[in-house]
Coordinates of C-alpha atoms in Angstrom, one line a residue:
M1 CA -25.0 26.9 43.0
R2 CA -26.3 23.4 43.3
F3 CA -29.6 22.5 45.1
T4 CA -27.7 21.6 48.4
Q5 CA -28.2 21.4 52.0
T6 CA -25.7 23.6 53.2
T7 CA -25.9 26.9 51.4
L8 CA -24.8 30.1 53.2
R9 CA -23.2 32.9 51.3
A10 CA -22.3 36.3 52.0
V11 CA -23.3 39.3 49.6
G12 CA -22.7 42.9 50.0
G13 CA -21.8 42.8 53.7
A14 CA -25.1 40.8 54.4
A15 CA -25.6 37.0 54.7
M16 CA -27.3 35.6 51.6
V17 CA -28.9 32.2 52.0
G18 CA -28.7 30.2 48.9
A19 CA -30.5 27.3 47.3
L20 CA -31.5 24.2 49.0
V21 CA -33.4 21.0 48.6
L22 CA -35.6 19.1 51.1
G23 CA -34.8 15.8 49.5
T24 CA -34.7 15.4 45.8
A25 CA -36.7 12.9 43.9
P26 CA -34.8 10.9 41.2
A27 CA -34.8 12.3 37.8
A28 CA -38.1 11.9 35.8
S29 CA -38.8 11.3 32.2
A30 CA -39.8 14.2 30.1
D31 CA -43.4 12.9 30.0
A32 CA -43.5 12.4 33.6
T33 CA -42.0 15.9 34.2
R34 CA -44.8 17.7 32.4
K35 CA -47.6 15.6 34.2
G36 CA -45.8 16.4 37.4
Q37 CA -45.9 20.0 37.4
W38 CA -49.0 20.1 39.9
Q39 CA -49.1 23.9 40.0
N40 CA -49.7 24.2 36.2
E41 CA -52.8 22.0 36.7
A42 CA -53.8 23.9 39.5
F43 CA -53.4 27.3 37.5
T44 CA -55.4 25.8 34.6
I45 CA -52.3 26.6 32.6
D46 CA -53.8 26.0 29.2
A47 CA -56.5 28.3 29.7
T48 CA -54.1 30.9 31.2
H49 CA -51.9 30.7 28.2
K50 CA -54.8 31.6 25.8
I51 CA -54.7 34.9 27.7
A52 CA -51.0 35.7 27.8
T53 CA -47.7 33.7 27.5
G54 CA -45.2 36.4 28.5
K55 CA -44.4 37.3 24.8
G56 CA -42.3 40.4 24.7
V57 CA -41.4 40.4 28.3
T58 CA -37.9 39.9 29.7
V59 CA -37.5 38.4 33.2
A60 CA -34.0 38.9 34.9
V61 CA -32.9 35.9 37.1
L62 CA -30.4 37.0 39.8
D63 CA -28.9 33.8 40.7
D64 CA -26.1 31.8 39.3
G65 CA -26.0 31.3 35.6
V66 CA -28.7 29.7 33.5
D67 CA -27.9 26.8 31.0
G68 CA -29.4 28.5 27.7
N69 CA -28.6 25.2 25.9
H70 CA -31.3 23.2 28.2
P71 CA -33.8 21.8 25.4
D72 CA -36.6 23.3 27.5
L73 CA -35.0 26.7 27.6
K74 CA -33.1 26.8 24.2
G75 CA -33.7 30.1 22.3
S76 CA -35.3 31.9 25.4
V77 CA -32.0 32.9 27.4
L78 CA -30.1 36.2 26.8
P79 CA -26.5 36.4 27.3
G80 CA -26.7 38.3 30.5
E81 CA -23.7 39.0 32.6
R82 CA -21.6 37.4 35.3
C83 CA -20.7 39.9 38.0
K84 CA -17.3 38.4 38.7
D85 CA -15.9 38.9 34.9
G86 CA -18.5 40.6 32.9
Q87 CA -18.8 37.4 30.8
P88 CA -22.2 36.1 29.5
A89 CA -24.1 34.1 32.0
N90 CA -26.1 32.0 29.6
Q91 CA -23.9 28.9 29.8
E92 CA -23.7 26.8 33.1
V93 CA -21.6 23.9 33.9
L94 CA -21.3 23.4 37.4
D95 CA -24.4 25.0 38.9
D96 CA -28.2 24.4 38.5
H97 CA -30.3 26.7 40.7
G98 CA -30.6 29.5 38.3
T99 CA -31.5 27.1 35.5
G100 CA -34.3 25.5 37.8
M101 CA -35.7 29.0 38.4
A102 CA -35.6 30.1 34.9
S103 CA -37.4 26.8 33.9
L104 CA -40.4 27.5 36.3
I105 CA -40.5 31.0 34.5
A106 CA -40.0 30.5 30.9
A107 CA -39.5 26.8 30.0
H108 CA -41.3 26.1 26.6
G109 CA -40.6 22.2 26.6
H110 CA -39.2 20.2 23.7
G111 CA -40.3 17.4 21.5
P112 CA -43.3 17.1 19.1
G113 CA -45.3 20.3 19.7
N114 CA -43.2 21.1 22.6
S115 CA -45.3 18.6 24.6
Q116 CA -42.4 17.0 26.7
G117 CA -40.4 18.5 29.6
M118 CA -41.0 21.6 31.6
L119 CA -43.5 24.2 30.8
G120 CA -43.2 27.5 32.5
I121 CA -45.6 29.9 33.7
A122 CA -44.7 32.4 30.9
P123 CA -43.1 30.1 28.1
D124 CA -42.8 32.9 25.5
A125 CA -40.8 35.4 27.9
K126 CA -37.1 35.8 27.6
I127 CA -34.7 35.2 30.6
L128 CA -31.9 37.8 31.1
P129 CA -29.4 35.7 33.7
V130 CA -27.3 37.8 36.1
D131 CA -24.8 35.6 37.9
V132 CA -24.2 37.1 41.4
Y133 CA -21.7 34.8 42.5
K134 CA -17.8 34.7 42.5
V135 CA -17.5 30.9 42.9
E136 CA -19.2 28.2 40.8
G137 CA -20.2 24.7 42.0
G138 CA -20.4 22.8 45.2
S139 CA -22.2 24.1 48.2
I140 CA -22.2 27.8 49.2
E141 CA -20.4 28.6 52.4
D142 CA -19.4 31.7 53.9
D143 CA -16.0 31.8 52.2
H144 CA -17.7 31.7 48.8
P145 CA -18.5 35.5 48.4
S146 CA -20.7 37.0 45.8
A147 CA -19.3 39.1 43.2
C148 CA -21.6 42.1 43.3
T149 CA -24.3 43.5 45.5
Y150 CA -27.9 43.0 44.7
G151 CA -28.2 46.8 44.2
K152 CA -25.8 46.8 41.3
A153 CA -27.3 43.6 39.8
I154 CA -31.0 45.1 40.1
R155 CA -29.8 48.4 38.3
Y156 CA -28.0 46.3 35.7
A157 CA -31.1 44.3 35.0
V158 CA -33.2 47.4 34.8
D159 CA -30.8 49.1 32.3
Q160 CA -30.9 46.0 30.2
G161 CA -34.5 46.3 29.6
A162 CA -36.0 43.7 32.3
D163 CA -39.5 44.0 33.1
V164 CA -39.5 41.6 36.0
I165 CA -36.6 40.8 38.3
S166 CA -36.6 37.4 40.1
I167 CA -34.5 36.8 43.1
S168 CA -34.7 33.4 44.6
N169 CA -32.1 34.0 47.4
S170 CA -32.2 36.0 50.6
S171 CA -29.9 38.9 51.4
G172 CA -30.5 38.6 55.2
S173 CA -31.1 42.6 55.5
A174 CA -31.6 45.3 52.8
T175 CA -29.1 47.9 52.5
V176 CA -29.6 51.5 51.7
D177 CA -28.2 50.6 48.2
D178 CA -30.7 47.8 47.8
T179 CA -33.8 50.0 48.9
Q180 CA -32.6 52.6 46.4
A181 CA -32.0 50.1 43.6
I182 CA -35.4 48.9 44.1
A183 CA -37.1 52.3 43.8
Y184 CA -35.0 52.8 40.7
A185 CA -36.7 49.7 39.4
N186 CA -40.1 50.8 40.5
A187 CA -39.4 54.2 38.6
H188 CA -38.9 52.1 35.4
N189 CA -42.0 50.1 36.0
V190 CA -40.1 47.0 37.0
V191 CA -41.5 44.4 39.4
V192 CA -38.8 43.1 41.9
V193 CA -39.7 39.6 43.4
Q194 CA -37.9 37.9 46.2
S195 CA -38.5 34.6 48.1
S196 CA -39.0 34.8 51.8
G197 CA -36.9 32.0 52.8
N198 CA -37.2 28.5 54.2
D199 CA -36.0 28.5 57.9
G200 CA -39.5 28.9 59.3
T201 CA -38.5 32.0 61.0
I202 CA -39.5 35.8 60.9
N203 CA -38.0 37.6 58.1
N204 CA -38.8 41.4 58.1
G205 CA -35.7 43.0 56.9
D206 CA -34.9 41.3 53.5
L207 CA -34.8 43.5 50.3
G208 CA -38.2 42.2 49.4
S209 CA -39.4 43.9 52.3
A210 CA -38.2 47.5 51.1
P211 CA -40.7 49.7 49.7
G212 CA -41.4 48.7 46.1
G213 CA -40.3 45.1 46.7
V214 CA -42.6 41.8 46.5
L215 CA -41.6 39.3 49.2
V216 CA -43.3 35.9 48.3
G217 CA -43.9 33.1 50.8
G218 CA -44.6 29.5 50.0
S219 CA -47.8 27.3 49.8
N220 CA -48.7 23.8 49.8
Q221 CA -51.2 22.1 47.1
N222 CA -54.2 23.2 49.1
G223 CA -53.2 27.0 49.2
T224 CA -52.1 26.9 52.9
P225 CA -48.8 28.3 54.0
W226 CA -46.0 25.8 53.5
E227 CA -44.7 24.9 56.9
D228 CA -41.1 26.0 56.4
E229 CA -41.6 29.4 54.8
N230 CA -40.0 32.3 56.6
Y231 CA -43.0 34.5 57.7
S232 CA -43.2 38.3 57.9
K233 CA -45.3 41.3 58.3
T234 CA -44.3 42.6 54.8
L235 CA -45.2 39.1 53.0
M236 CA -47.2 40.2 49.9
F237 CA -48.7 36.7 49.1
T238 CA -47.7 33.2 48.8
A239 CA -47.2 30.8 45.7
P240 CA -46.5 27.0 45.3
A241 CA -43.3 25.8 47.0
K242 CA -43.8 22.1 47.9
D243 CA -42.7 19.4 45.6
I244 CA -41.9 21.4 42.7
T245 CA -40.3 19.9 39.5
V246 CA -37.5 22.2 38.0
A247 CA -34.9 21.7 35.2
T248 CA -31.2 21.1 35.9
A249 CA -28.0 22.6 34.3
N250 CA -26.0 20.1 32.4
G251 CA -28.0 17.3 32.8
D252 CA -27.1 16.4 36.5
Y253 CA -27.5 18.0 40.0
M254 CA -26.1 17.4 43.5
D255 CA -28.4 15.9 46.2
A256 CA -28.7 16.8 49.8
G257 CA -26.0 14.5 50.7
Q258 CA -23.5 16.2 48.0
N259 CA -23.8 13.2 45.7
K260 CA -23.8 13.9 41.9
V261 CA -26.9 12.6 40.2
K262 CA -27.8 12.2 36.4
G263 CA -30.8 13.6 35.3
D264 CA -32.5 16.7 33.5
Y265 CA -35.1 17.3 36.1
L266 CA -35.6 17.0 39.9
T267 CA -38.3 17.6 42.4
T268 CA -37.7 19.8 45.4
S269 CA -39.2 22.3 47.8
G270 CA -38.7 26.0 48.9
T271 CA -39.8 29.5 48.4
S272 CA -37.1 30.0 45.6
M273 CA -39.8 28.2 43.5
S274 CA -42.5 30.3 44.9
A275 CA -40.6 33.5 43.8
A276 CA -39.8 32.1 40.3
I277 CA -43.6 31.1 39.7
A278 CA -44.6 34.7 41.0
S279 CA -42.1 36.1 38.6
G280 CA -43.6 34.2 35.6
T281 CA -47.2 35.4 36.6
F282 CA -45.9 39.2 36.5
A283 CA -44.5 38.6 33.1
L284 CA -48.0 37.4 32.0
L285 CA -49.5 40.5 33.6
K286 CA -46.9 42.7 31.9
Q287 CA -47.8 41.5 28.6
K288 CA -51.4 41.9 29.0
F289 CA -51.3 45.2 31.0
P290 CA -48.1 46.9 29.5
D291 CA -49.0 50.4 30.6
Y292 CA -49.6 49.5 34.2
T293 CA -46.9 50.6 36.8
A294 CA -45.2 47.8 39.2
G295 CA -47.6 48.9 41.7
Q296 CA -50.6 48.4 39.7
L297 CA -49.5 44.9 38.6
V298 CA -49.0 43.9 42.2
N299 CA -52.2 45.3 43.1
R300 CA -54.0 42.9 40.5
V301 CA -52.2 40.0 42.1
I302 CA -53.2 40.7 45.7
K303 CA -56.7 41.6 44.8
S304 CA -57.2 38.2 43.1
T305 CA -55.6 35.6 45.5
Y306 CA -57.0 32.4 46.5
I307 CA -58.0 32.2 50.1
A308 CA -57.6 28.7 51.6
K309 CA -60.3 27.0 53.6
G310 CA -60.4 28.1 57.0
V311 CA -58.5 31.4 56.6
D312 CA -60.4 34.5 57.8
K313 CA -59.9 36.8 54.9
A314 CA -61.0 39.7 57.0
K315 CA -57.6 39.4 58.9
L316 CA -55.5 39.5 55.8
P317 CA -52.8 40.4 55.1
D318 CA -51.2 38.5 57.8
E319 CA -47.5 37.4 58.2
Y320 CA -48.0 33.8 57.1
H321 CA -50.4 34.4 54.1
G322 CA -49.7 38.0 53.1
Y323 CA -53.0 38.7 51.0
G324 CA -53.5 34.9 50.1
D325 CA -52.3 32.5 47.6
L326 CA -51.3 33.3 44.0
S327 CA -54.0 32.8 41.3
P328 CA -52.5 33.6 37.8
Y329 CA -55.8 33.2 35.8
K330 CA -57.8 35.3 38.1
A331 CA -55.1 37.9 38.2
L332 CA -55.4 38.1 34.2
T333 CA -59.1 38.1 34.1
A334 CA -60.8 39.5 37.2
D335 CA -62.4 43.0 37.0
I336 CA -60.0 44.9 39.4
P337 CA -59.6 48.6 39.4
K338 CA -56.3 49.8 38.2
G339 CA -55.7 51.7 41.4
G340 CA -53.0 54.3 42.3
E341 CA -49.5 54.1 40.5
S342 CA -47.9 53.0 43.9
G343 CA -50.2 50.0 44.5
P344 CA -49.8 48.5 48.0
W345 CA -46.8 50.5 49.0
D346 CA -46.3 54.1 50.6
A347 CA -45.8 56.4 47.7
A348 CA -43.9 59.0 50.0
A349 CA -41.4 56.2 50.9
L350 CA -41.0 55.2 47.2
S351 CA -40.4 58.8 46.2
K352 CA -38.0 59.3 49.1
A353 CA -35.9 56.3 48.0
D354 CA -35.8 57.6 44.5
K355 CA -34.7 61.2 45.4
N356 CA -32.0 59.7 47.5
G357 CA -30.1 58.8 44.6
T358 CA -31.8 56.0 42.3
G359 CA -33.3 58.4 39.7
N360 CA -29.7 59.8 38.6
A361 CA -28.0 56.4 38.9
S362 CA -25.7 56.0 36.0
P363 CA -26.8 53.2 33.7
S364 CA -24.7 50.0 33.9
P365 CA -22.9 49.2 30.6
A366 CA -24.8 46.7 28.4
T367 CA -23.3 43.2 28.1
G368 CA -20.5 43.1 25.3
A369 CA -20.8 46.9 24.6
A370 CA -17.6 48.5 23.8
A371 CA -16.3 51.0 26.3
S372 CA -16.0 54.6 25.6
D373 CA -12.5 55.6 23.9
S374 CA -10.2 58.5 25.1
S375 CA -11.7 60.7 22.1
D376 CA -15.2 60.5 23.7
D377 CA -13.8 61.5 27.2
D378 CA -11.7 64.4 25.6
S379 CA -14.8 65.7 23.8
S380 CA -16.8 65.5 27.0
N381 CA -14.3 67.4 28.9
T382 CA -13.9 70.0 26.2
L383 CA -17.7 70.7 26.1
L384 CA -17.6 70.9 29.9
Y385 CA -14.9 73.6 30.2
V386 CA -16.6 75.6 27.4
G387 CA -19.8 75.6 29.2
I388 CA -18.0 76.7 32.5
G389 CA -16.4 79.4 30.7
A390 CA -19.8 80.7 29.0
G391 CA -21.4 80.5 32.6
V392 CA -18.6 82.7 34.1
L393 CA -19.0 85.3 31.1
I394 CA -22.7 85.4 31.5
V395 CA -22.4 85.9 35.2
I396 CA -20.0 89.0 34.7
V397 CA -22.3 90.4 32.2
L398 CA -25.2 90.3 34.7
I399 CA -23.1 91.9 37.5
V400 CA -22.4 94.9 35.0
V401 CA -25.8 95.1 34.0
L402 CA -27.2 95.1 37.5
A403 CA -24.6 97.6 38.8
T404 CA -25.5 99.9 35.9
R405 CA -29.2 99.8 36.7
K406 CA -28.8 100.3 40.3
K407 CA -26.6 103.4 39.6
N408 CA -29.3 104.8 37.3
N409 CA -32.4 104.0 39.8
N410 CA -32.3 105.0 43.2
S411 CA -35.4 103.0 44.0
G412 CA -33.0 99.9 44.2
G413 CA -33.6 98.2 40.9
P414 CA -35.5 94.9 40.1
G415 CA -34.1 92.9 43.1
N416 CA -32.8 89.1 42.8
P417 CA -34.0 87.1 39.9
G418 CA -36.1 84.1 40.9
S419 CA -34.6 80.5 40.8
P420 CA -36.7 78.0 39.0
G421 CA -36.7 74.4 39.2
G422 CA -35.7 73.6 42.8
W423 CA -37.4 70.7 44.7
G424 CA -40.9 71.8 45.6
G425 CA -40.6 75.2 43.9
P426 CA -41.9 76.4 40.6
G427 CA -40.8 74.3 37.8
A428 CA -40.1 71.3 40.0
P429 CA -39.7 68.2 38.3
Q430 CA -42.6 65.8 38.4
Q431 CA -42.3 63.0 41.0
P432 CA -42.2 59.5 39.8
Y433 CA -45.2 58.4 41.9
Q434 CA -48.4 60.3 42.5
N435 CA -49.4 60.2 46.1
Q436 CA -52.8 58.5 45.3
P437 CA -54.3 56.5 48.1
Y438 CA -54.3 52.7 47.6
Q439 CA -57.7 51.6 46.8
Q440 CA -58.3 48.6 49.1
Q441 CA -60.9 46.3 47.4
P442 CA -62.6 43.5 49.0
Y443 CA -61.5 39.9 48.1
G444 CA -65.1 38.9 47.0
Q445 CA -66.0 35.3 46.5
Q446 CA -62.9 33.3 46.5
Q447 CA -62.9 30.0 44.5
P448 CA -60.5 27.0 45.1
Y449 CA -58.0 26.3 42.6
P450 CA -59.8 24.8 39.5
Q451 CA -59.0 21.2 38.9
Q452 CA -57.2 21.2 42.5
P453 CA -55.3 18.0 42.9
P454 CA -55.8 16.0 46.1
A455 CA -53.5 17.0 49.0
G456 CA -52.1 13.5 49.2
P457 CA -48.8 13.3 51.1
Y458 CA -48.3 17.2 50.6
G459 CA -48.6 19.1 53.7
G460 CA -47.6 16.1 56.0
Q461 CA -44.3 15.5 57.7
Q462 CA -41.4 17.5 56.7
Q463 CA -39.1 15.8 54.4
G464 CA -35.7 17.0 55.7
G465 CA -34.1 19.6 57.4
H466 CA -32.8 22.7 55.6
Q467 CA -31.5 26.2 55.3
G468 CA -33.6 29.0 53.4
Y469 CA -32.8 31.2 50.7

């Protein structure tokens, strides 16, 4: 999927809005690329990386493929999988959106001391690419369907060991399967992040709005909401969206006019970038707080946000800011109580979704893993039949014993044995989430971004029309 202006695609019976650019800038040199990542300067990224770099953490990118040969990503991209054919998704020729999102998350740069090119929020993290599309290249239209549902892609990512799942697209509305897949991810302490979209309209039904989802809106350089973010009552927070530099696949990209432009990098705007930057931040938090649940990691982010000048923090969260704007350094360092396991979400809703099927979902096959042969199936069937036969024999013996006791005891015998293990009864399994109240903490003193660049042209007139993702 290229960065294009017309980008609508259907997925799993719902409309999925794809990538788009508000007018791309000419490709920049590697040095200018590093200097042009204003969000890294705003985040004091050097100080942040002294605390965590995402080492040991895997972020799944549910998008098109990711160019694992890009110099800023080389060695950081796992094989992953293309839904359409089960082949690896770490090679990309026609598309660049997934590569751009991966570069914001985990690019490590190149050249002397990796001082050139893109530097992601979590440069030591690994990227697990999951290509959800059926058709590659060109603009994304209604007749270019996806190859798998988000529910399937989320479960696959969880089963492959992802710690964070980044979705820089919109599903239009969350299906029951999506909701259950997010609960499945939460039960495995995996954070699921989704962009809110770029239409400047309300969006309350996307999968990021489901219990356990993290819906991320966009912000400008001064921390105010980006004018074209989709707003929502379920918005969790905002993150940089305006004029963000990303890497491109195969050294070229398609501009808004469907013209092929050469260059390893481009500058664009949208909440796709917001979600990727947020996902990189969760990778940092996962490294530093490995025993935290997904809800507890989200709790740290929303208790450490930057509140832009003029925003009444007493009225947050709201549909344009969520709990405020992302502040990675503070999320890593602030003294914030761990809180309940479910974080900002309703523990009962998470538990209900999990009991509706996600906890028992069959793991997706690993990429490249050999399928079970017929001998394995035969062995499984044999064990099943033996078990059934043994069970029948036990029941017959119990009936005979009970009948004998009843005959010899006119008082009526011992009655029916108890049944252990039912939901809610003695021996019931532990629920994945404890119903602990969410411990709301005051925002405290909010400081502006350290080394905040001047607003300049940002936040002014919109650069161009577009559709959201």
